[in-house]
Short mmCIF file of C-alpha atoms in Angstrom, two decimals:
data_model
loop_
_atom_site.label_atom_id
_atom_site.label_comp_id
_atom_site.label_asym_id
_atom_site.label_seq_id
_atom_site.Cartn_x
_atom_site.Cartn_y
_atom_site.Cartn_z
CA MET A 40 251.54 227.81 105.70
CA PRO A 41 248.59 225.55 106.52
CA SER A 42 247.38 225.38 110.05
CA PRO A 43 248.11 222.32 112.22
CA GLY A 44 244.36 221.46 112.24
CA ARG A 45 244.15 221.64 108.48
CA SER A 46 247.27 219.48 108.12
CA ALA A 47 245.80 216.87 110.47
CA TRP A 48 242.54 216.89 108.52
CA ALA A 49 244.42 216.46 105.22
CA SER A 50 246.45 213.64 106.69
CA ARG A 51 243.30 211.86 107.88
CA ALA A 52 241.62 212.43 104.51
CA CYS A 53 244.60 210.96 102.69
CA GLY A 54 244.52 208.04 105.06
CA ARG A 55 240.81 207.50 104.43
CA GLY A 56 241.37 207.73 100.65
CA ALA A 57 244.17 205.19 100.83
CA ALA A 58 241.97 202.93 102.94
CA ARG A 59 239.14 203.21 100.40
CA ARG A 60 241.52 202.42 97.60
CA ARG A 61 242.82 199.39 99.46
CA ALA A 62 239.27 198.22 100.20
CA LEU A 63 238.21 198.59 96.57
CA LEU A 64 241.30 196.77 95.40
CA VAL A 65 240.53 193.96 97.81
CA ALA A 66 236.92 193.86 96.59
CA LEU A 67 238.06 193.81 92.98
CA ALA A 68 240.49 191.01 93.73
CA ALA A 69 237.71 189.11 95.47
CA CYS A 70 235.50 189.48 92.40
CA LEU A 71 238.25 188.16 90.19
CA VAL A 72 238.89 185.23 92.52
CA VAL A 73 235.18 184.39 92.72
CA GLY A 74 235.03 184.49 88.93
CA SER A 75 237.86 181.95 88.74
CA LEU A 76 236.50 179.59 91.38
CA PRO A 77 235.84 175.99 90.24
CA ARG A 78 232.56 175.65 88.44
CA ARG A 79 230.02 172.95 88.96
CA CYS A 80 230.05 170.41 86.19
CA PRO A 81 227.06 170.25 83.84
CA GLY A 82 226.69 166.47 84.01
CA PRO A 83 223.59 165.37 85.90
CA ARG A 84 225.42 162.54 87.63
CA CYS A 85 228.47 164.24 89.07
CA SER A 86 229.10 163.67 92.73
CA PRO A 87 229.99 166.61 94.99
CA GLU A 88 233.63 165.54 94.80
CA GLN A 89 233.55 165.42 91.00
CA GLY A 90 231.66 168.64 90.47
CA LEU A 91 234.56 171.04 90.92
CA ARG A 92 236.45 172.12 87.90
CA GLY A 93 240.22 172.16 88.17
CA ALA A 94 240.38 170.64 91.64
CA HIS A 95 243.10 168.17 90.65
CA GLY A 96 245.60 170.95 90.18
CA GLY A 97 247.88 169.48 87.56
CA PRO A 98 250.30 166.63 86.94
CA ALA A 99 251.76 166.28 90.44
CA ALA A 100 248.78 167.00 92.65
CA GLY A 101 248.01 163.32 93.20
CA LEU A 102 251.38 162.66 94.80
CA ALA A 103 250.52 163.86 98.27
CA ALA A 104 247.59 161.54 98.98
CA VAL A 105 247.36 158.15 97.34
CA ALA A 106 244.14 157.25 99.07
CA ALA A 107 242.22 160.47 98.31
CA THR A 108 240.09 158.90 95.59
CA PRO A 109 236.70 160.59 95.14
CA ARG A 110 233.72 158.25 95.29
CA ALA A 111 231.03 159.05 92.75
CA ALA A 112 227.43 158.54 93.68
CA ALA A 113 225.47 156.11 91.53
CA PRO A 114 222.82 157.73 89.33
CA PRO A 115 219.39 157.85 90.93
CA GLY A 116 217.16 155.02 89.81
CA GLN A 117 219.96 153.11 88.13
CA GLY A 118 218.76 149.80 89.52
CA ALA A 119 215.38 150.36 87.88
CA LEU A 120 217.02 151.35 84.60
CA TRP A 121 219.04 148.12 84.47
CA PRO A 122 216.42 145.64 85.68
CA GLU A 123 217.89 142.63 83.87
CA VAL A 124 221.61 143.51 83.62
CA PRO A 125 223.62 142.90 86.80
CA ALA A 126 226.37 145.41 87.52
CA TYR A 127 229.74 145.70 89.20
CA THR A 128 230.43 148.52 91.64
CA LEU A 129 233.76 150.10 90.74
CA SER A 130 236.27 151.26 93.34
CA ASP A 131 235.04 154.86 92.96
CA GLY A 132 231.42 153.89 93.66
CA VAL A 133 230.20 154.04 90.04
CA ARG A 134 228.12 151.05 88.88
CA MET A 135 228.92 149.39 85.55
CA PRO A 136 226.91 146.62 83.81
CA LYS A 137 228.68 143.26 83.84
CA ILE A 138 228.16 142.80 80.12
CA GLY A 139 228.41 145.53 77.50
CA PHE A 140 228.47 146.00 73.75
CA GLY A 141 231.85 146.43 72.04
CA THR A 142 232.31 148.44 68.85
CA TYR A 143 235.89 147.53 67.88
CA ARG A 144 236.00 146.94 64.11
CA VAL A 145 232.42 148.11 63.65
CA GLN A 146 232.55 150.41 60.65
CA PRO A 147 231.82 154.11 61.28
CA GLY A 148 228.56 155.41 59.89
CA GLU A 149 225.39 153.45 59.30
CA GLN A 150 226.84 150.12 60.46
CA THR A 151 227.73 151.52 63.90
CA ARG A 152 224.42 153.35 64.29
CA ARG A 153 222.39 150.25 63.40
CA ALA A 154 224.52 147.94 65.57
CA VAL A 155 224.32 150.14 68.67
CA ALA A 156 220.59 150.71 68.16
CA ALA A 157 220.04 146.95 67.90
CA ALA A 158 222.18 146.32 70.98
CA LEU A 159 220.21 148.82 73.05
CA GLU A 160 216.94 147.31 71.83
CA ALA A 161 218.23 143.85 72.79
CA GLY A 162 218.86 145.05 76.34
CA TYR A 163 222.51 146.14 76.46
CA ARG A 164 223.06 149.13 78.70
CA MET A 165 226.79 149.59 78.29
CA VAL A 166 228.64 150.58 75.09
CA ASP A 167 232.42 150.62 74.62
CA THR A 168 234.07 152.76 71.94
CA ALA A 169 237.37 154.60 71.41
CA GLN A 170 238.82 157.55 69.55
CA VAL A 171 240.84 155.25 67.30
CA TYR A 172 237.70 153.30 66.28
CA LYS A 173 236.46 156.47 64.52
CA ASN A 174 232.85 155.68 65.45
CA GLU A 175 232.24 157.79 68.59
CA ARG A 176 229.93 160.15 66.73
CA ASP A 177 227.75 157.28 65.50
CA VAL A 178 227.69 155.59 68.90
CA GLY A 179 226.42 158.82 70.45
CA GLN A 180 223.86 159.33 67.71
CA ALA A 181 222.41 155.86 68.23
CA ILE A 182 222.19 156.41 71.99
CA ARG A 183 220.42 159.75 71.55
CA ASP A 184 218.05 158.33 68.94
CA SER A 185 217.14 155.41 71.21
CA GLY A 186 215.06 157.65 73.45
CA LEU A 187 216.64 156.07 76.54
CA PRO A 188 217.53 158.44 79.39
CA ARG A 189 221.21 159.38 79.28
CA GLU A 190 221.82 157.93 82.73
CA SER A 191 220.46 154.54 81.65
CA VAL A 192 223.35 153.85 79.23
CA PHE A 193 226.93 153.44 80.49
CA VAL A 194 229.31 154.84 77.86
CA ALA A 195 233.06 154.19 77.81
CA THR A 196 235.66 155.58 75.43
CA LYS A 197 239.45 155.78 75.24
CA VAL A 198 242.12 158.42 74.65
CA TRP A 199 244.43 157.30 71.87
CA ASP A 200 248.24 157.32 72.09
CA ASP A 201 248.71 160.39 69.89
CA SER A 202 246.93 162.49 72.52
CA HIS A 203 249.13 161.60 75.47
CA GLY A 204 250.38 164.45 77.66
CA PHE A 205 248.61 166.58 80.26
CA GLU A 206 247.14 169.24 77.96
CA ASP A 207 246.63 167.04 74.89
CA ALA A 208 244.80 164.33 76.83
CA GLN A 209 242.43 166.85 78.38
CA ARG A 210 241.60 168.25 74.95
CA ALA A 211 241.12 164.72 73.60
CA GLY A 212 238.80 163.73 76.44
CA ARG A 213 236.62 166.78 75.90
CA ALA A 214 236.67 166.15 72.14
CA SER A 215 235.34 162.63 72.72
CA VAL A 216 232.40 163.98 74.70
CA GLU A 217 231.74 166.43 71.86
CA GLN A 218 231.96 163.67 69.26
CA LEU A 219 229.55 161.51 71.24
CA GLY A 220 227.17 164.42 71.60
CA LEU A 221 226.64 163.49 75.24
CA GLU A 222 227.08 165.55 78.39
CA TYR A 223 229.79 163.30 79.81
CA THR A 224 231.25 159.81 79.57
CA ASP A 225 230.84 157.22 82.29
CA LEU A 226 234.34 155.81 81.83
CA LEU A 227 237.38 157.36 80.16
CA LEU A 228 240.40 155.12 79.57
CA MET A 229 243.99 155.53 78.44
CA HIS A 230 244.12 153.15 75.47
CA SER A 231 247.65 152.01 76.32
CA PRO A 232 250.55 153.02 78.58
CA GLY A 233 252.26 154.73 75.64
CA GLN A 234 254.43 157.73 76.37
CA ARG A 235 254.07 160.33 79.14
CA MET A 236 251.98 157.87 81.11
CA VAL A 237 251.68 159.63 84.48
CA GLU A 238 250.86 163.09 83.16
CA THR A 239 248.30 161.58 80.78
CA TYR A 240 246.69 159.75 83.68
CA ASP A 241 246.69 163.03 85.63
CA ALA A 242 244.81 164.65 82.75
CA LEU A 243 242.09 162.00 83.00
CA LEU A 244 241.84 162.58 86.75
CA ARG A 245 241.45 166.29 86.02
CA LEU A 246 238.63 165.52 83.56
CA ARG A 247 236.89 163.40 86.16
CA GLU A 248 236.97 166.24 88.64
CA ALA A 249 235.66 168.60 85.96
CA GLY A 250 232.65 166.32 85.36
CA VAL A 251 233.73 165.30 81.86
CA THR A 252 233.81 161.66 82.94
CA ARG A 253 232.50 159.77 85.96
CA SER A 254 235.31 157.19 86.18
CA VAL A 255 238.90 156.91 84.99
CA GLY A 256 240.58 153.72 83.81
CA VAL A 257 243.36 152.31 81.69
CA ALA A 258 243.71 149.69 78.98
CA ASN A 259 246.52 147.27 78.17
CA PHE A 260 248.41 148.05 81.37
CA GLY A 261 250.67 145.44 82.89
CA ILE A 262 251.77 145.18 86.51
CA LYS A 263 254.80 147.39 85.89
CA HIS A 264 252.60 150.20 84.54
CA LEU A 265 250.00 149.96 87.31
CA GLU A 266 252.71 149.79 89.94
CA ALA A 267 254.44 152.84 88.46
CA LEU A 268 251.18 154.79 88.85
CA ARG A 269 250.84 153.62 92.43
CA ARG A 270 254.44 154.38 93.27
CA SER A 271 254.00 157.83 91.75
CA GLY A 272 251.27 158.50 94.31
CA ARG A 273 248.28 158.25 92.00
CA PRO A 274 244.96 156.62 92.91
CA PRO A 275 244.40 153.30 91.14
CA PRO A 276 242.33 153.24 87.95
CA ALA A 277 238.80 151.88 88.31
CA VAL A 278 239.21 149.58 85.28
CA ASN A 279 241.99 147.90 83.31
CA GLN A 280 240.79 146.72 79.88
CA ILE A 281 242.99 143.89 78.56
CA GLU A 282 242.81 140.93 76.20
CA MET A 283 241.36 138.16 78.34
CA HIS A 284 240.01 134.69 77.52
CA PRO A 285 240.83 131.11 78.56
CA ILE A 286 243.87 130.91 76.27
CA VAL A 287 245.69 133.96 77.65
CA TYR A 288 244.49 133.73 81.26
CA PRO A 289 247.31 131.55 82.67
CA GLU A 290 250.04 133.96 81.55
CA ARG A 291 248.09 136.94 82.94
CA GLU A 292 246.89 135.42 86.17
CA ALA A 293 249.41 137.47 88.17
CA LEU A 294 248.11 140.67 86.54
CA VAL A 295 244.52 139.66 87.31
CA GLU A 296 245.45 139.05 90.95
CA TYR A 297 247.25 142.41 91.15
CA CYS A 298 244.14 144.17 89.82
CA ARG A 299 241.89 142.32 92.24
CA ARG A 300 244.15 143.18 95.17
CA HIS A 301 244.06 146.89 94.30
CA GLY A 302 240.36 147.13 93.52
CA ILE A 303 240.80 147.41 89.73
CA LEU A 304 238.08 145.74 87.66
CA VAL A 305 239.42 143.74 84.72
CA GLN A 306 237.45 144.47 81.55
CA ALA A 307 237.98 141.68 79.03
CA TYR A 308 238.24 142.16 75.30
CA GLY A 309 238.68 139.26 72.88
CA SER A 310 236.31 137.12 74.96
CA LEU A 311 234.98 135.46 71.78
CA LEU A 312 238.51 134.69 70.53
CA SER A 313 238.19 137.31 67.78
CA GLY A 314 235.83 134.96 65.95
CA LYS A 315 238.70 132.60 65.02
CA GLU A 316 236.91 129.49 63.76
CA ALA A 317 239.71 127.10 64.66
CA ALA A 318 239.77 128.33 68.26
CA LEU A 319 235.96 128.34 68.57
CA ALA A 320 235.94 124.74 67.31
CA HIS A 321 238.37 123.52 69.97
CA GLY A 322 237.23 120.10 71.22
CA ALA A 323 237.18 121.01 74.94
CA LEU A 324 235.11 124.14 74.31
CA VAL A 325 232.63 122.38 72.04
CA GLU A 326 232.30 119.48 74.48
CA LEU A 327 231.64 121.80 77.46
CA ALA A 328 229.09 123.81 75.46
CA ALA A 329 227.28 120.63 74.48
CA ALA A 330 227.23 119.42 78.09
CA LEU A 331 225.72 122.74 79.20
CA GLY A 332 223.33 122.91 76.25
CA ARG A 333 224.63 126.38 75.36
CA PRO A 334 226.39 128.02 72.37
CA VAL A 335 230.19 128.25 72.64
CA GLY A 336 229.97 132.06 72.69
CA GLN A 337 227.85 132.02 75.83
CA VAL A 338 230.27 129.60 77.49
CA LEU A 339 233.25 131.86 76.74
CA LEU A 340 231.46 134.95 78.02
CA GLN A 341 230.31 133.17 81.17
CA TRP A 342 233.89 132.00 81.69
CA GLY A 343 234.88 135.68 81.91
CA LEU A 344 231.95 136.58 84.15
CA SER A 345 232.71 133.65 86.45
CA ARG A 346 236.25 135.00 86.85
CA GLY A 347 234.86 138.40 87.84
CA PHE A 348 235.61 140.19 84.57
CA GLN A 349 233.42 142.67 82.73
CA VAL A 350 232.90 141.57 79.11
CA ILE A 351 232.16 143.55 75.94
CA PRO A 352 231.28 141.15 73.09
CA LYS A 353 230.84 142.62 69.64
CA SER A 354 228.46 141.53 66.90
CA ILE A 355 226.52 143.31 64.17
CA ASP A 356 223.94 140.51 64.05
CA PRO A 357 220.91 141.32 66.27
CA ILE A 358 220.24 137.60 66.84
CA ARG A 359 223.82 137.01 67.98
CA MET A 360 223.64 140.10 70.22
CA LYS A 361 220.70 138.60 72.12
CA GLU A 362 222.44 135.25 72.23
CA ASN A 363 225.50 136.82 73.85
CA LEU A 364 223.35 138.44 76.52
CA GLY A 365 222.17 134.93 77.37
CA ALA A 366 225.60 134.28 78.91
CA LEU A 367 224.23 135.87 82.08
CA GLY A 368 222.08 132.77 82.54
CA VAL A 369 224.86 130.20 82.16
CA ALA A 370 226.16 128.41 85.26
CA LEU A 371 229.87 127.51 85.05
CA SER A 372 231.69 125.90 87.96
CA SER A 373 235.23 126.84 88.99
CA GLU A 374 236.41 123.36 87.98
CA GLU A 375 234.87 123.72 84.52
CA ALA A 376 236.48 127.16 84.06
CA SER A 377 239.90 125.89 85.12
CA GLY A 378 239.57 122.80 82.93
CA LEU A 379 238.77 124.98 79.91
CA GLU A 380 241.84 127.13 80.54
CA ASP A 381 244.12 124.09 80.77
CA ALA A 382 242.66 122.35 77.74
CA MET A 383 242.92 125.37 75.40
CA GLN A 384 246.61 126.05 75.99
CA ASP A 385 247.51 123.98 72.93
CA ILE A 386 246.12 126.77 70.72
CA GLY A 387 248.87 129.22 71.67
CA SER A 388 248.47 132.90 70.81
CA LEU A 389 245.54 134.03 68.69
CA GLY A 390 247.94 136.34 66.86
CA VAL A 391 245.30 139.02 66.54
CA TYR A 392 245.71 141.60 69.31
CA TRP A 393 248.61 143.86 70.28
CA ASN A 394 250.41 143.36 73.57
CA PRO A 395 251.40 146.61 75.33
CA VAL A 396 250.77 144.78 78.63
CA ASP A 397 254.17 143.12 78.32
CA ARG A 398 255.99 145.19 75.71
CA ALA A 399 255.25 148.86 76.45
CA PRO A 400 257.98 150.59 78.51
CA VAL A 401 257.27 152.65 81.60
CA ASP A 402 257.52 156.26 80.44
CA LEU A 403 256.44 158.59 83.24
CA GLY A 404 256.40 161.73 81.10
CA GLU A 405 256.14 165.05 82.95
CA ASN A 406 256.96 163.45 86.23
CA ARG A 407 260.61 164.24 85.83
CA GLN A 408 261.01 165.78 89.25
CA LEU A 409 259.80 162.60 90.92
CA GLU A 410 261.94 160.50 88.64
CA ALA A 411 265.01 162.60 89.40
CA ALA A 412 264.34 162.30 93.11
CA LEU A 413 263.91 158.55 92.82
CA LEU A 414 266.79 157.87 90.46
CA GLY A 415 268.98 160.91 91.01
CA SER A 416 272.14 158.88 90.73
CA MET A 417 271.32 157.79 87.20
CA PRO A 418 272.91 159.80 84.36
CA SER A 419 269.73 160.11 82.27
CA TRP A 420 266.03 160.57 82.94
CA GLY A 421 264.75 158.49 80.00
CA PRO A 422 262.11 155.75 80.32
CA VAL A 423 262.48 154.22 83.74
CA ASP A 424 263.59 150.66 84.23
CA PRO A 425 260.61 149.23 86.13
CA ALA A 426 262.95 147.11 88.26
CA ASP A 427 264.69 150.24 89.57
CA LEU A 428 261.38 151.93 90.32
CA LEU A 429 259.75 149.00 92.07
CA GLU A 430 262.73 148.11 94.24
CA LEU A 431 262.73 151.44 96.05
CA PRO A 432 261.27 151.50 99.59
CA ASP A 433 258.05 153.39 100.28
CA SER A 434 259.85 155.89 102.53
CA VAL A 435 262.08 156.96 99.63
CA LEU A 436 259.08 157.30 97.37
CA ALA A 437 257.22 159.42 99.93
CA ASP A 438 260.18 161.82 100.24
CA ALA A 439 260.50 161.96 96.47
CA ALA A 440 256.79 162.71 96.09
CA ARG A 441 257.04 165.66 98.46
CA GLU A 442 260.06 166.97 96.57
CA ALA A 443 258.24 166.58 93.26
CA ASN A 444 255.30 168.56 94.60
CA ARG A 445 257.57 171.43 95.58
CA ALA A 446 259.29 171.33 92.20
CA THR A 447 256.02 171.66 90.31
CA ASN A 448 254.83 174.84 92.04
CA GLU A 449 255.75 176.94 89.04
CA ARG A 450 253.74 174.69 86.70
CA GLU A 451 250.76 174.84 89.04
CA ALA A 452 250.93 178.63 89.19
CA LYS A 453 250.93 178.81 85.40
CA GLN A 454 247.94 176.47 85.23
CA THR A 455 246.02 178.59 87.75
CA ALA A 456 246.76 181.73 85.76
CA SER A 457 245.64 179.98 82.59
CA ASP A 458 242.38 178.90 84.23
CA LEU A 459 241.76 182.48 85.41
CA LEU A 460 242.41 183.85 81.94
CA GLU A 461 240.09 181.21 80.45
CA THR A 462 237.35 182.36 82.83
CA LEU A 463 237.75 186.10 82.20
CA VAL A 464 238.57 186.49 78.53
CA PRO A 465 236.42 184.31 76.24
CA VAL A 466 232.96 185.49 77.31
CA GLY A 467 232.64 189.15 78.08
CA GLY A 468 236.41 189.51 78.26
CA LEU A 469 236.42 192.98 76.74
CA LEU A 470 233.81 194.23 79.21
CA THR A 471 235.82 192.80 82.08
CA LEU A 472 238.95 194.62 80.94
CA VAL A 473 237.06 197.89 80.45
CA PHE A 474 235.53 197.55 83.91
CA PHE A 475 238.94 196.84 85.41
CA ALA A 476 240.47 199.92 83.71
CA ALA A 477 237.58 202.12 84.85
CA VAL A 478 237.90 200.98 88.47
CA VAL A 479 241.65 201.57 88.46
CA LYS A 480 241.10 205.06 87.05
CA VAL A 481 238.49 205.87 89.70
CA LEU A 482 240.82 204.67 92.42
CA PHE A 483 243.44 207.21 91.46
CA PHE A 484 240.92 210.05 91.81
CA LEU A 485 239.71 209.01 95.29
#
């Protein structure tokens, strides 16, 4: 029978061993946590708010704070890099040239590379592309070959509809950066509302916080889509790219005013009327151009600039590219702009561009918990009738947002676990597991 002193010693020793084991387990857990902490983004222009990977936390994380929109610092020396191209300051603090170069319908390959190279040489410092244009790789190649510093060229691209959804959109955004061969994009847009709108938008916010893009925007969104984002507790997009020219302006004036009221810059496509000769030869347009002593293209682009829009004209002709840049020097009065809008209404629709602004439904996607909380009395959770969504009072929406956050805890936990696994396994994963097993084994012998 052991003596009382020996028993006390053994008891204390066991206690010390248990304490050591607990301490080592805590230390090991701390190592694992540190290894899974958000990583600083590689992009040279990320702000402190943007530089944390995974800070968004998944599809519902934006619900709790509508106004918590990170402001990105402008790149150092940007004013010197754009000496002759004035810029807008977006709602997130990023600066964007007022006129850019569009690549819609520019053929992938040599045509895109030559066109972008010529545009950069002419003085453009913003290029717009998209996944569906199939020319991202060539746009990036031309930018790299130009010898211009990366931060001197503002690059925008768009996630196509077949990549909607929280995980798919993140993969698509990263794939665009890889296709471009650049470290990041300056602006990443949803190409249309499409399906699973809110969770796709959340994916873009996640990419912004990971440093994959500096700004997040949308394209072809109408008031009902923008309002659905707002009512779902998401920060407003920095940009809404829509068809915009004097012919379509009157029917979209309410949308323009909504964007202005919420700090969303309207980016106009179709400014040159898709090159339609009949529209470009309209008597009022030709007469105004003659009075100003300017080409009709410059008048149309200045019309957009005078309305506060960002414009992205496209041409593969270097002479025409320089001519379009000359729109910055055109002076157009408010009366002249309004008169042009009124006079060109007899053209009707150009019949060229699609119209998700008016026709796309509001499909919230993986926001079902919020939708159920908002419209719990409805028998189905399918695409929401915008009228039902927009008629609800803010107090109801706030309660629903809190409920949706609670309901998505399981999804968030799974995402966190996935991020941890992504950190541990791909690089040195085997060594990590061996180390873990060795430590556990040692603990049992202490």
